[in-house]
PDB file of C-alpha atoms in Angstrom:
ATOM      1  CA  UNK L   1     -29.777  11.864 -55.979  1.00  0.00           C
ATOM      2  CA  UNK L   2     -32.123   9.749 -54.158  1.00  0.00           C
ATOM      3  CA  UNK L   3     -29.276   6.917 -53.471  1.00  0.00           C
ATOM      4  CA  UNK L   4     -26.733   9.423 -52.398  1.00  0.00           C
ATOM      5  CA  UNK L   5     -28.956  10.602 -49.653  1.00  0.00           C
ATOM      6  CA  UNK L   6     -29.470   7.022 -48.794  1.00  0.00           C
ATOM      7  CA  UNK L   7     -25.899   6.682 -48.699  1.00  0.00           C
ATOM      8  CA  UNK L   8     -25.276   9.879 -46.472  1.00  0.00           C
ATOM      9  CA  UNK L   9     -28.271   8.785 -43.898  1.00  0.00           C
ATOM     10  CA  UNK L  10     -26.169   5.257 -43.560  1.00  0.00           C
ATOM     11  CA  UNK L  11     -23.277   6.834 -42.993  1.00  0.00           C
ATOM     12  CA  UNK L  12     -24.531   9.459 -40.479  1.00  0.00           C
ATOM     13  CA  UNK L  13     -26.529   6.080 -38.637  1.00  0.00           C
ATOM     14  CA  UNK L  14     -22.980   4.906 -38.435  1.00  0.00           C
ATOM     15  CA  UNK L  15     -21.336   7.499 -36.720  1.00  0.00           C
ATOM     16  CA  UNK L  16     -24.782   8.245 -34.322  1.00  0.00           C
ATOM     17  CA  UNK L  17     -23.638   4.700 -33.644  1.00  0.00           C
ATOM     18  CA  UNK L  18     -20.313   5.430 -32.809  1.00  0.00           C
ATOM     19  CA  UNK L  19     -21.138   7.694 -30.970  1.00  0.00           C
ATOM     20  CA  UNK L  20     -23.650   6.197 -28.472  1.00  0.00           C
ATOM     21  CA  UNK L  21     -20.706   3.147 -28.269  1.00  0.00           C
ATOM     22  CA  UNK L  22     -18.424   6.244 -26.936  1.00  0.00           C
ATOM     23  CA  UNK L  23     -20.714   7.325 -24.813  1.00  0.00           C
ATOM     24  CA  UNK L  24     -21.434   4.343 -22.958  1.00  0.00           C
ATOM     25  CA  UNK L  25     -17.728   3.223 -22.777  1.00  0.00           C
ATOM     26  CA  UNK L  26     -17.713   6.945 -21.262  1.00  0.00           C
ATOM     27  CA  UNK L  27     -20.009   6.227 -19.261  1.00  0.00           C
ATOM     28  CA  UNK L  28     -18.312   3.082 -17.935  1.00  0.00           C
ATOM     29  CA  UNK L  29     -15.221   5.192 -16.844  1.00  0.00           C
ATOM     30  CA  UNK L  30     -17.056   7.563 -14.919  1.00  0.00           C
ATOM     31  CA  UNK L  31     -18.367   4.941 -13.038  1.00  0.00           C
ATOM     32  CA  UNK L  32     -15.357   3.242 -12.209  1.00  0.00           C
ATOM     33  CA  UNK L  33     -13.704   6.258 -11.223  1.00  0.00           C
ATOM     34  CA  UNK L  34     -16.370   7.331  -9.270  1.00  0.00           C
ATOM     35  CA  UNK L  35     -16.357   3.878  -7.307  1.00  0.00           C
ATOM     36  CA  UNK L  36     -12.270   4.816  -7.115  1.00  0.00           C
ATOM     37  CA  UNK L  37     -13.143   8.079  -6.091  1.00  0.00           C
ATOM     38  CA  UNK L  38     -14.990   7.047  -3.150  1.00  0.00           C
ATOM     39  CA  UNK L  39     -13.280   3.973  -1.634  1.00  0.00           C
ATOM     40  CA  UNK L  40     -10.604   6.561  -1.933  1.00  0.00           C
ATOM     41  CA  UNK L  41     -11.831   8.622   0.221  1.00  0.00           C
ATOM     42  CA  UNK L  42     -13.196   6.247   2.724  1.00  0.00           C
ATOM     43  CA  UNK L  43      -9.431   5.246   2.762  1.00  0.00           C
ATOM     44  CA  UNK L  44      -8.843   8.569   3.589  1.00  0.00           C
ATOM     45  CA  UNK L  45     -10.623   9.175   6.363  1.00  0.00           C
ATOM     46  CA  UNK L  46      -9.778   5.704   7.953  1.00  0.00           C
ATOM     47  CA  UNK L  47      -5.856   7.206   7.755  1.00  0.00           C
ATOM     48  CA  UNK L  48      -7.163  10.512   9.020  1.00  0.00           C
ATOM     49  CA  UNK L  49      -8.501   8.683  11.775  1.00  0.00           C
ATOM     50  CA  UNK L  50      -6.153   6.532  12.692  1.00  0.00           C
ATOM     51  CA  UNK L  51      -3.610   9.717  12.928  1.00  0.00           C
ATOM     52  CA  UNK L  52      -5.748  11.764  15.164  1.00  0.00           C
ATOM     53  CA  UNK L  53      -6.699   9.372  17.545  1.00  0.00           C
ATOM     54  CA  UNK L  54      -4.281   6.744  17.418  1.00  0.00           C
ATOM     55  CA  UNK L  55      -1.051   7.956  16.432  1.00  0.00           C
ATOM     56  CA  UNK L  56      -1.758  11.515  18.115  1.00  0.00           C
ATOM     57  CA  UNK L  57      -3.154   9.837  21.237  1.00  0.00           C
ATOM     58  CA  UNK L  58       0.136   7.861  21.603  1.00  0.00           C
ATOM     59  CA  UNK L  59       2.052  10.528  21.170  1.00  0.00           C
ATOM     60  CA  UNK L  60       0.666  12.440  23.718  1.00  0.00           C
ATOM     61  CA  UNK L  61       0.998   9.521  26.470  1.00  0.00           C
ATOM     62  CA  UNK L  62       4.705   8.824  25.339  1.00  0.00           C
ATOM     63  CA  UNK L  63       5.787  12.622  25.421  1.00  0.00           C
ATOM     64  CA  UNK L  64       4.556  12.723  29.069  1.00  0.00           C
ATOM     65  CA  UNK L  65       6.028   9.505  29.729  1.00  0.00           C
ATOM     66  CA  UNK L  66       9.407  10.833  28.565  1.00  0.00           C
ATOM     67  CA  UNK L  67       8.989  14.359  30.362  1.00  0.00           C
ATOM     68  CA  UNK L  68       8.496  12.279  33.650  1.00  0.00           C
ATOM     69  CA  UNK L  69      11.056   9.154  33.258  1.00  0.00           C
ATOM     70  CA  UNK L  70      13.633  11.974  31.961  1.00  0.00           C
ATOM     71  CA  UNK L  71      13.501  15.569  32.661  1.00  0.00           C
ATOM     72  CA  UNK L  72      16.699  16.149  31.482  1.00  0.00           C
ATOM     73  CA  UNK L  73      16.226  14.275  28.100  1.00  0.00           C
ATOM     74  CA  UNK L  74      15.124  17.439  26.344  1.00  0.00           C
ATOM     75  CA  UNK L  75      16.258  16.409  22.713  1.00  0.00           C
ATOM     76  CA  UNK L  76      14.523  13.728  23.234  1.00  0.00           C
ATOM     77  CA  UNK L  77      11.173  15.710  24.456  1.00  0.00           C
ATOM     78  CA  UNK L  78      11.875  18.208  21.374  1.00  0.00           C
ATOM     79  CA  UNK L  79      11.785  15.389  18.682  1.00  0.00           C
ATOM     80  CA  UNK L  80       8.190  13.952  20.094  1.00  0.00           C
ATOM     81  CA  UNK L  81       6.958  17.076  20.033  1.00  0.00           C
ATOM     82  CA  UNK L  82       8.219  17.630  16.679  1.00  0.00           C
ATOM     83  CA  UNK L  83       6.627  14.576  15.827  1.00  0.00           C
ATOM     84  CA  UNK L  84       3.330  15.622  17.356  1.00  0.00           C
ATOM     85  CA  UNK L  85       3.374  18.759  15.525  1.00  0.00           C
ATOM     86  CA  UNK L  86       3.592  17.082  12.469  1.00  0.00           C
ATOM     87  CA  UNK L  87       0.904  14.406  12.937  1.00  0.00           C
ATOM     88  CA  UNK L  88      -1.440  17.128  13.974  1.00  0.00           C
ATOM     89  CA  UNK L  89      -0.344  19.455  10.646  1.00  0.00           C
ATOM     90  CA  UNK L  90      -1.276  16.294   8.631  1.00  0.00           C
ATOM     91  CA  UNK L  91      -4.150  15.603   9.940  1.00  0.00           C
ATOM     92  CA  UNK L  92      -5.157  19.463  10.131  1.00  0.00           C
ATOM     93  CA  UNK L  93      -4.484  19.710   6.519  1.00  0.00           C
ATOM     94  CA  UNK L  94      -6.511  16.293   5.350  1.00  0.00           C
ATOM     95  CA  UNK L  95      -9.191  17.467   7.074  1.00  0.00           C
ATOM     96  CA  UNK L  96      -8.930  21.258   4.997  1.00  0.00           C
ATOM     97  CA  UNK L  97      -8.476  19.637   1.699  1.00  0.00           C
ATOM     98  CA  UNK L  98     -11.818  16.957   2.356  1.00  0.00           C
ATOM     99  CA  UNK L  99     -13.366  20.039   3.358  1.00  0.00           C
ATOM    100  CA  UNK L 100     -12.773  22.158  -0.095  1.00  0.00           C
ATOM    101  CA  UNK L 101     -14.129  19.361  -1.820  1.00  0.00           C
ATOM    102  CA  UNK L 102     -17.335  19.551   0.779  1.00  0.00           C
ATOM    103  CA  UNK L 103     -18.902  22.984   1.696  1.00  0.00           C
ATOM    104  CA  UNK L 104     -21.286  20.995   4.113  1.00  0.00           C
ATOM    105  CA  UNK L 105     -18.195  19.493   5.535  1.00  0.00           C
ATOM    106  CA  UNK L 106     -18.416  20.125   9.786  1.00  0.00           C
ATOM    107  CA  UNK L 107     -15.005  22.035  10.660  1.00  0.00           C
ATOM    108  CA  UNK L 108     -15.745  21.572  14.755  1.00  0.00           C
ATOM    109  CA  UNK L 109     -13.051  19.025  15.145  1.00  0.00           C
ATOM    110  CA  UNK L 110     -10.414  21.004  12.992  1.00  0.00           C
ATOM    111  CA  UNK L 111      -7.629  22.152  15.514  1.00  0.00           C
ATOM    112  CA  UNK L 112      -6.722  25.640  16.484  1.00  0.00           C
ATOM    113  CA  UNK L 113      -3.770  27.213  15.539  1.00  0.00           C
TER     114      UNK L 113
END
């Protein structure tokens, strides 16, 4: 009886082993999809950037450009603004999806629609 307890511990050692090995490898993952997660989102908000102020800000300077150097261009005039819609739906909804994953996230700069 004595040796088939001893037999049962060593077995039940083995799998606590196991186990701890699974947990670590786990462990492992989590990290490197937390470091994923993150540069991620620093990607993110680069992009988000980079719409709002670049992309947006040219946008702006080109559809007054076109409005002056031709009036009568209106397709023309539609399609930029078209254009600027959509860059600042984009960025409008980046910013609303970083900011269900943050509560503390500041919505100051989020436009009004």
């Amino acid at each position: 009886e004595e040796r088939g307890h001893a037999e049962e511990r060593k077995a039940l050692e083995r799998e606590v082993e196991i186990l701890r090995r699974e947990g670590k490898e786990q462990q492992a993952k989590i990290s490197a999809l937390k470091k994923h997660f993150a540069l991620n989102q620093k990607e993110r908000a680069a992009l988000r950037t980079i719409l709002e102020v670049k992309v947006k800000g040219l946008l702006d300077v080109i559809l007054v450009a076109a409005k002056d150097a031709a009036p009568e261009a209106s397709g023309l005039q539609d399609r930029l603004a078209a254009l600027n819609k959509i860059v600042t739906a984009s960025v409008y909804a980046m910013r609303a999806d970083d900011q269900n994953g943050d509560p503390n996230t500041n919505n100051a700069h989020a436009p009004h629609r």
